[in-house]
Amino acid sequence: VLETYHSDYTYYTEKALRPISAEHPFVVVSNPDFYQCLHNHGFETFGDIIDESFAYEQDLDTRISKLINTMEDLDPREVYELSKEKCTHNYNNLCVQYNRDYQKLFTDLDIFFVCLNQYE
């Protein structure tokens, strides 16, 4: 996944969330903090299956070169089989976070309208 790159902060777009929602293994090219941000939000990456050291490289050209070297000798079927549990975990984690944020939106809207009505 070629994720939106910003050197000062990390955020996800549909590009990174699409393989998670499809329960597919993924690698992401973004800023060096991207994988740590995924881990901080409870997502698992595939460092026990592939060499993820590319993800933490500060230089983008080095990061891409290391990723290409990592991916050259991989068997996609083997990676898919070895990653099924993590893919399921990531999907479930995404669903929990989505549901929590969805519910928070409606709670926040309720509070907003209660406050708005107090000023009328």
Short mmCIF file of N, CA and C in Angstrom, two decimals:
data_model
loop_
_atom_site.label_atom_id
_atom_site.label_comp_id
_atom_site.label_asym_id
_atom_site.label_seq_id
_atom_site.Cartn_x
_atom_site.Cartn_y
_atom_site.Cartn_z
N VAL A 1 0.85 -1.17 0.00
CA VAL A 1 0.00 0.00 0.00
C VAL A 1 0.89 1.23 0.00
N LEU A 2 0.66 2.12 -0.93
CA LEU A 2 1.35 3.40 -0.93
C LEU A 2 0.45 4.40 -0.23
N GLU A 3 0.68 4.57 1.05
CA GLU A 3 -0.17 5.40 1.89
C GLU A 3 0.24 6.86 1.76
N THR A 4 -0.68 7.74 2.05
CA THR A 4 -0.40 9.17 2.05
C THR A 4 0.76 9.44 2.99
N TYR A 5 1.72 10.19 2.51
CA TYR A 5 2.95 10.42 3.25
C TYR A 5 2.99 11.84 3.77
N HIS A 6 3.19 11.97 5.05
CA HIS A 6 3.44 13.27 5.65
C HIS A 6 4.50 13.06 6.72
N SER A 7 5.56 13.83 6.67
CA SER A 7 6.69 13.59 7.57
C SER A 7 6.40 14.01 9.01
N ASP A 8 5.42 14.88 9.24
CA ASP A 8 5.18 15.39 10.59
C ASP A 8 4.12 14.63 11.38
N TYR A 9 3.26 13.90 10.72
CA TYR A 9 2.23 13.14 11.44
C TYR A 9 1.80 11.94 10.60
N THR A 10 1.11 11.03 11.29
CA THR A 10 0.67 9.79 10.67
C THR A 10 -0.85 9.71 10.74
N TYR A 11 -1.47 9.36 9.64
CA TYR A 11 -2.89 9.07 9.64
C TYR A 11 -3.17 8.01 8.58
N TYR A 12 -4.30 7.32 8.76
CA TYR A 12 -4.68 6.26 7.83
C TYR A 12 -5.69 6.80 6.84
N THR A 13 -5.62 6.26 5.64
CA THR A 13 -6.69 6.53 4.68
C THR A 13 -7.29 5.18 4.30
N GLU A 14 -8.23 5.22 3.37
CA GLU A 14 -8.85 3.97 2.92
C GLU A 14 -7.84 3.04 2.29
N LYS A 15 -6.71 3.59 1.82
CA LYS A 15 -5.70 2.74 1.18
C LYS A 15 -5.15 1.71 2.15
N ALA A 16 -4.91 2.10 3.38
CA ALA A 16 -4.39 1.16 4.39
C ALA A 16 -5.52 0.35 5.01
N LEU A 17 -6.69 0.93 5.13
CA LEU A 17 -7.80 0.24 5.79
C LEU A 17 -8.47 -0.79 4.89
N ARG A 18 -8.35 -0.63 3.58
CA ARG A 18 -8.99 -1.56 2.64
C ARG A 18 -8.48 -3.00 2.82
N PRO A 19 -7.17 -3.28 2.84
CA PRO A 19 -6.76 -4.67 3.04
C PRO A 19 -7.12 -5.19 4.43
N ILE A 20 -7.15 -4.31 5.42
CA ILE A 20 -7.56 -4.74 6.76
C ILE A 20 -9.02 -5.17 6.73
N SER A 21 -9.88 -4.38 6.08
CA SER A 21 -11.30 -4.72 6.03
C SER A 21 -11.57 -5.96 5.17
N ALA A 22 -10.65 -6.28 4.25
CA ALA A 22 -10.79 -7.47 3.42
C ALA A 22 -10.07 -8.67 4.02
N GLU A 23 -9.48 -8.49 5.21
CA GLU A 23 -8.72 -9.54 5.90
C GLU A 23 -7.57 -10.07 5.05
N HIS A 24 -6.84 -9.14 4.44
CA HIS A 24 -5.67 -9.48 3.63
C HIS A 24 -4.40 -8.99 4.32
N PRO A 25 -3.31 -9.71 4.15
CA PRO A 25 -2.03 -9.20 4.64
C PRO A 25 -1.63 -7.97 3.82
N PHE A 26 -0.81 -7.11 4.40
CA PHE A 26 -0.42 -5.88 3.73
C PHE A 26 0.95 -5.43 4.19
N VAL A 27 1.58 -4.62 3.38
CA VAL A 27 2.74 -3.83 3.75
C VAL A 27 2.41 -2.40 3.32
N VAL A 28 2.95 -1.45 4.06
CA VAL A 28 2.63 -0.05 3.80
C VAL A 28 3.92 0.74 3.63
N VAL A 29 3.94 1.56 2.60
CA VAL A 29 5.02 2.53 2.43
C VAL A 29 4.43 3.88 2.83
N SER A 30 4.94 4.41 3.92
CA SER A 30 4.51 5.70 4.41
C SER A 30 5.66 6.29 5.20
N ASN A 31 5.35 7.08 6.22
CA ASN A 31 6.44 7.64 7.01
C ASN A 31 6.97 6.59 8.00
N PRO A 32 8.13 6.82 8.59
CA PRO A 32 8.74 5.81 9.47
C PRO A 32 7.95 5.53 10.75
N ASP A 33 6.98 6.36 11.09
CA ASP A 33 6.18 6.16 12.29
C ASP A 33 4.89 5.38 12.04
N PHE A 34 4.62 5.07 10.78
CA PHE A 34 3.33 4.47 10.42
C PHE A 34 3.07 3.14 11.13
N TYR A 35 4.04 2.24 11.09
CA TYR A 35 3.84 0.93 11.71
C TYR A 35 3.67 1.04 13.21
N GLN A 36 4.42 1.93 13.84
CA GLN A 36 4.26 2.12 15.28
C GLN A 36 2.87 2.65 15.60
N CYS A 37 2.36 3.52 14.76
CA CYS A 37 1.01 4.04 14.95
C CYS A 37 -0.03 2.93 14.80
N LEU A 38 0.16 2.06 13.81
CA LEU A 38 -0.73 0.90 13.68
C LEU A 38 -0.71 0.06 14.95
N HIS A 39 0.50 -0.23 15.45
CA HIS A 39 0.63 -1.04 16.66
C HIS A 39 -0.03 -0.35 17.85
N ASN A 40 0.14 0.97 17.96
CA ASN A 40 -0.46 1.72 19.07
C ASN A 40 -1.98 1.65 19.05
N HIS A 41 -2.56 1.44 17.89
CA HIS A 41 -4.01 1.33 17.76
C HIS A 41 -4.49 -0.12 17.76
N GLY A 42 -3.61 -1.03 18.14
CA GLY A 42 -4.01 -2.42 18.32
C GLY A 42 -3.92 -3.29 17.09
N PHE A 43 -3.43 -2.76 15.98
CA PHE A 43 -3.29 -3.57 14.78
C PHE A 43 -1.97 -4.34 14.84
N GLU A 44 -1.97 -5.49 14.20
CA GLU A 44 -0.77 -6.32 14.13
C GLU A 44 -0.25 -6.28 12.70
N THR A 45 1.06 -6.19 12.58
CA THR A 45 1.68 -6.28 11.26
C THR A 45 2.36 -7.64 11.16
N PHE A 46 3.12 -7.86 10.16
CA PHE A 46 3.54 -9.21 9.80
C PHE A 46 5.04 -9.43 9.94
N GLY A 47 5.62 -8.81 10.96
CA GLY A 47 7.06 -8.86 11.18
C GLY A 47 7.60 -10.24 11.47
N ASP A 48 6.75 -11.16 11.90
CA ASP A 48 7.21 -12.53 12.12
C ASP A 48 7.20 -13.34 10.82
N ILE A 49 6.63 -12.76 9.77
CA ILE A 49 6.56 -13.44 8.47
C ILE A 49 7.52 -12.80 7.46
N ILE A 50 7.60 -11.48 7.50
CA ILE A 50 8.50 -10.75 6.59
C ILE A 50 9.38 -9.81 7.40
N ASP A 51 10.45 -9.36 6.80
CA ASP A 51 11.35 -8.40 7.44
C ASP A 51 10.73 -7.01 7.30
N GLU A 52 10.27 -6.46 8.42
CA GLU A 52 9.62 -5.14 8.40
C GLU A 52 10.58 -4.01 8.73
N SER A 53 11.87 -4.27 8.73
CA SER A 53 12.81 -3.21 9.06
C SER A 53 12.74 -2.06 8.06
N PHE A 54 12.26 -2.33 6.85
CA PHE A 54 12.11 -1.27 5.85
C PHE A 54 11.23 -0.14 6.36
N ALA A 55 10.21 -0.49 7.13
CA ALA A 55 9.19 0.47 7.54
C ALA A 55 9.73 1.57 8.44
N TYR A 56 10.86 1.32 9.10
CA TYR A 56 11.39 2.28 10.06
C TYR A 56 12.55 3.10 9.52
N GLU A 57 12.89 2.89 8.26
CA GLU A 57 13.98 3.65 7.64
C GLU A 57 13.56 5.11 7.49
N GLN A 58 14.46 6.01 7.82
CA GLN A 58 14.17 7.44 7.72
C GLN A 58 14.15 7.93 6.28
N ASP A 59 15.02 7.38 5.44
CA ASP A 59 15.14 7.80 4.06
C ASP A 59 14.15 7.01 3.20
N LEU A 60 13.30 7.71 2.44
CA LEU A 60 12.26 7.06 1.65
C LEU A 60 12.84 6.14 0.59
N ASP A 61 13.90 6.55 -0.10
CA ASP A 61 14.50 5.69 -1.12
C ASP A 61 15.03 4.40 -0.52
N THR A 62 15.66 4.49 0.65
CA THR A 62 16.15 3.29 1.34
C THR A 62 14.99 2.41 1.77
N ARG A 63 13.93 3.04 2.26
CA ARG A 63 12.74 2.29 2.70
C ARG A 63 12.17 1.48 1.55
N ILE A 64 12.02 2.10 0.40
CA ILE A 64 11.45 1.41 -0.77
C ILE A 64 12.38 0.31 -1.26
N SER A 65 13.67 0.59 -1.30
CA SER A 65 14.65 -0.41 -1.74
C SER A 65 14.63 -1.64 -0.83
N LYS A 66 14.58 -1.41 0.49
CA LYS A 66 14.53 -2.54 1.43
C LYS A 66 13.22 -3.31 1.28
N LEU A 67 12.14 -2.62 1.04
CA LEU A 67 10.86 -3.30 0.85
C LEU A 67 10.90 -4.19 -0.39
N ILE A 68 11.43 -3.67 -1.48
CA ILE A 68 11.54 -4.47 -2.71
C ILE A 68 12.38 -5.72 -2.45
N ASN A 69 13.51 -5.56 -1.77
CA ASN A 69 14.35 -6.72 -1.44
C ASN A 69 13.62 -7.72 -0.57
N THR A 70 12.83 -7.23 0.36
CA THR A 70 12.05 -8.11 1.24
C THR A 70 11.01 -8.90 0.46
N MET A 71 10.36 -8.25 -0.49
CA MET A 71 9.24 -8.87 -1.19
C MET A 71 9.66 -9.80 -2.33
N GLU A 72 10.87 -9.67 -2.82
CA GLU A 72 11.29 -10.43 -4.00
C GLU A 72 11.16 -11.94 -3.84
N ASP A 73 11.52 -12.46 -2.70
CA ASP A 73 11.56 -13.92 -2.53
C ASP A 73 10.38 -14.49 -1.77
N LEU A 74 9.36 -13.70 -1.54
CA LEU A 74 8.21 -14.20 -0.79
C LEU A 74 7.28 -15.02 -1.67
N ASP A 75 6.70 -16.03 -1.06
CA ASP A 75 5.66 -16.82 -1.72
C ASP A 75 4.32 -16.26 -1.22
N PRO A 76 3.54 -15.62 -2.08
CA PRO A 76 2.29 -14.98 -1.63
C PRO A 76 1.32 -15.95 -0.95
N ARG A 77 1.25 -17.17 -1.42
CA ARG A 77 0.34 -18.15 -0.80
C ARG A 77 0.78 -18.47 0.63
N GLU A 78 2.09 -18.61 0.81
CA GLU A 78 2.62 -18.89 2.14
C GLU A 78 2.37 -17.72 3.09
N VAL A 79 2.60 -16.52 2.61
CA VAL A 79 2.35 -15.32 3.43
C VAL A 79 0.88 -15.26 3.82
N TYR A 80 0.01 -15.52 2.87
CA TYR A 80 -1.43 -15.48 3.14
C TYR A 80 -1.81 -16.51 4.21
N GLU A 81 -1.32 -17.72 4.07
CA GLU A 81 -1.64 -18.77 5.04
C GLU A 81 -1.11 -18.44 6.44
N LEU A 82 0.11 -17.94 6.50
CA LEU A 82 0.73 -17.62 7.79
C LEU A 82 0.11 -16.39 8.46
N SER A 83 -0.58 -15.58 7.70
CA SER A 83 -1.09 -14.32 8.24
C SER A 83 -2.57 -14.33 8.57
N LYS A 84 -3.24 -15.45 8.40
CA LYS A 84 -4.70 -15.48 8.57
C LYS A 84 -5.16 -15.00 9.95
N GLU A 85 -4.49 -15.46 11.00
CA GLU A 85 -4.90 -15.06 12.36
C GLU A 85 -4.74 -13.56 12.57
N LYS A 86 -3.63 -13.01 12.11
CA LYS A 86 -3.41 -11.57 12.25
C LYS A 86 -4.42 -10.79 11.43
N CYS A 87 -4.73 -11.26 10.25
CA CYS A 87 -5.72 -10.58 9.41
C CYS A 87 -7.09 -10.56 10.10
N THR A 88 -7.46 -11.67 10.70
CA THR A 88 -8.73 -11.73 11.43
C THR A 88 -8.70 -10.78 12.63
N HIS A 89 -7.59 -10.79 13.36
CA HIS A 89 -7.44 -9.88 14.50
C HIS A 89 -7.59 -8.42 14.04
N ASN A 90 -6.91 -8.05 12.96
CA ASN A 90 -6.96 -6.67 12.47
C ASN A 90 -8.36 -6.28 12.04
N TYR A 91 -9.06 -7.17 11.37
CA TYR A 91 -10.43 -6.90 10.96
C TYR A 91 -11.32 -6.67 12.18
N ASN A 92 -11.21 -7.56 13.16
CA ASN A 92 -12.02 -7.41 14.38
C ASN A 92 -11.67 -6.12 15.11
N ASN A 93 -10.40 -5.78 15.17
CA ASN A 93 -9.97 -4.54 15.81
C ASN A 93 -10.55 -3.33 15.08
N LEU A 94 -10.53 -3.37 13.76
CA LEU A 94 -11.10 -2.28 12.97
C LEU A 94 -12.60 -2.14 13.25
N CYS A 95 -13.30 -3.25 13.33
CA CYS A 95 -14.74 -3.22 13.59
C CYS A 95 -15.05 -2.63 14.97
N VAL A 96 -14.28 -3.02 15.96
CA VAL A 96 -14.47 -2.50 17.32
C VAL A 96 -14.23 -0.99 17.33
N GLN A 97 -13.13 -0.56 16.71
CA GLN A 97 -12.83 0.87 16.69
C GLN A 97 -13.87 1.66 15.91
N TYR A 98 -14.31 1.13 14.80
CA TYR A 98 -15.34 1.80 14.00
C TYR A 98 -16.63 1.94 14.82
N ASN A 99 -17.05 0.86 15.45
CA ASN A 99 -18.28 0.89 16.22
C ASN A 99 -18.17 1.88 17.38
N ARG A 100 -17.03 1.88 18.06
CA ARG A 100 -16.82 2.79 19.18
C ARG A 100 -16.88 4.24 18.70
N ASP A 101 -16.21 4.54 17.59
CA ASP A 101 -16.20 5.90 17.07
C ASP A 101 -17.58 6.31 16.53
N TYR A 102 -18.28 5.37 15.94
CA TYR A 102 -19.63 5.62 15.42
C TYR A 102 -20.57 5.98 16.57
N GLN A 103 -20.50 5.19 17.64
CA GLN A 103 -21.33 5.46 18.82
C GLN A 103 -20.96 6.80 19.46
N LYS A 104 -19.66 7.11 19.50
CA LYS A 104 -19.21 8.38 20.08
C LYS A 104 -19.75 9.56 19.28
N LEU A 105 -19.82 9.43 17.96
CA LEU A 105 -20.37 10.49 17.13
C LEU A 105 -21.80 10.82 17.57
N PHE A 106 -22.64 9.82 17.76
CA PHE A 106 -24.02 10.06 18.14
C PHE A 106 -24.14 10.59 19.56
N THR A 107 -23.29 10.11 20.44
CA THR A 107 -23.27 10.65 21.80
C THR A 107 -22.89 12.12 21.78
N ASP A 108 -21.86 12.45 21.02
CA ASP A 108 -21.43 13.85 20.91
C ASP A 108 -22.52 14.72 20.28
N LEU A 109 -23.23 14.20 19.28
CA LEU A 109 -24.32 14.95 18.68
C LEU A 109 -25.46 15.18 19.67
N ASP A 110 -25.77 14.17 20.46
CA ASP A 110 -26.81 14.32 21.49
C ASP A 110 -26.44 15.43 22.46
N ILE A 111 -25.20 15.43 22.91
CA ILE A 111 -24.73 16.46 23.84
C ILE A 111 -24.80 17.83 23.19
N PHE A 112 -24.39 17.91 21.93
CA PHE A 112 -24.43 19.17 21.20
C PHE A 112 -25.85 19.72 21.14
N PHE A 113 -26.83 18.88 20.81
CA PHE A 113 -28.20 19.37 20.67
C PHE A 113 -28.82 19.71 22.02
N VAL A 114 -28.46 19.01 23.07
CA VAL A 114 -28.93 19.37 24.41
C VAL A 114 -28.40 20.75 24.77
N CYS A 115 -27.11 20.98 24.53
CA CYS A 115 -26.52 22.29 24.82
C CYS A 115 -27.13 23.38 23.96
N LEU A 116 -27.38 23.08 22.71
CA LEU A 116 -27.97 24.05 21.80
C LEU A 116 -29.37 24.44 22.27
N ASN A 117 -30.14 23.47 22.72
CA ASN A 117 -31.50 23.75 23.20
C ASN A 117 -31.51 24.57 24.47
N GLN A 118 -30.46 24.49 25.26
CA GLN A 118 -30.39 25.27 26.50
C GLN A 118 -30.24 26.76 26.21
N TYR A 119 -29.71 27.09 25.04
CA TYR A 119 -29.50 28.49 24.70
C TYR A 119 -30.66 29.09 23.93
N GLU A 120 -31.67 28.33 23.66
CA GLU A 120 -32.84 28.87 22.93
C GLU A 120 -33.84 29.48 23.85
#
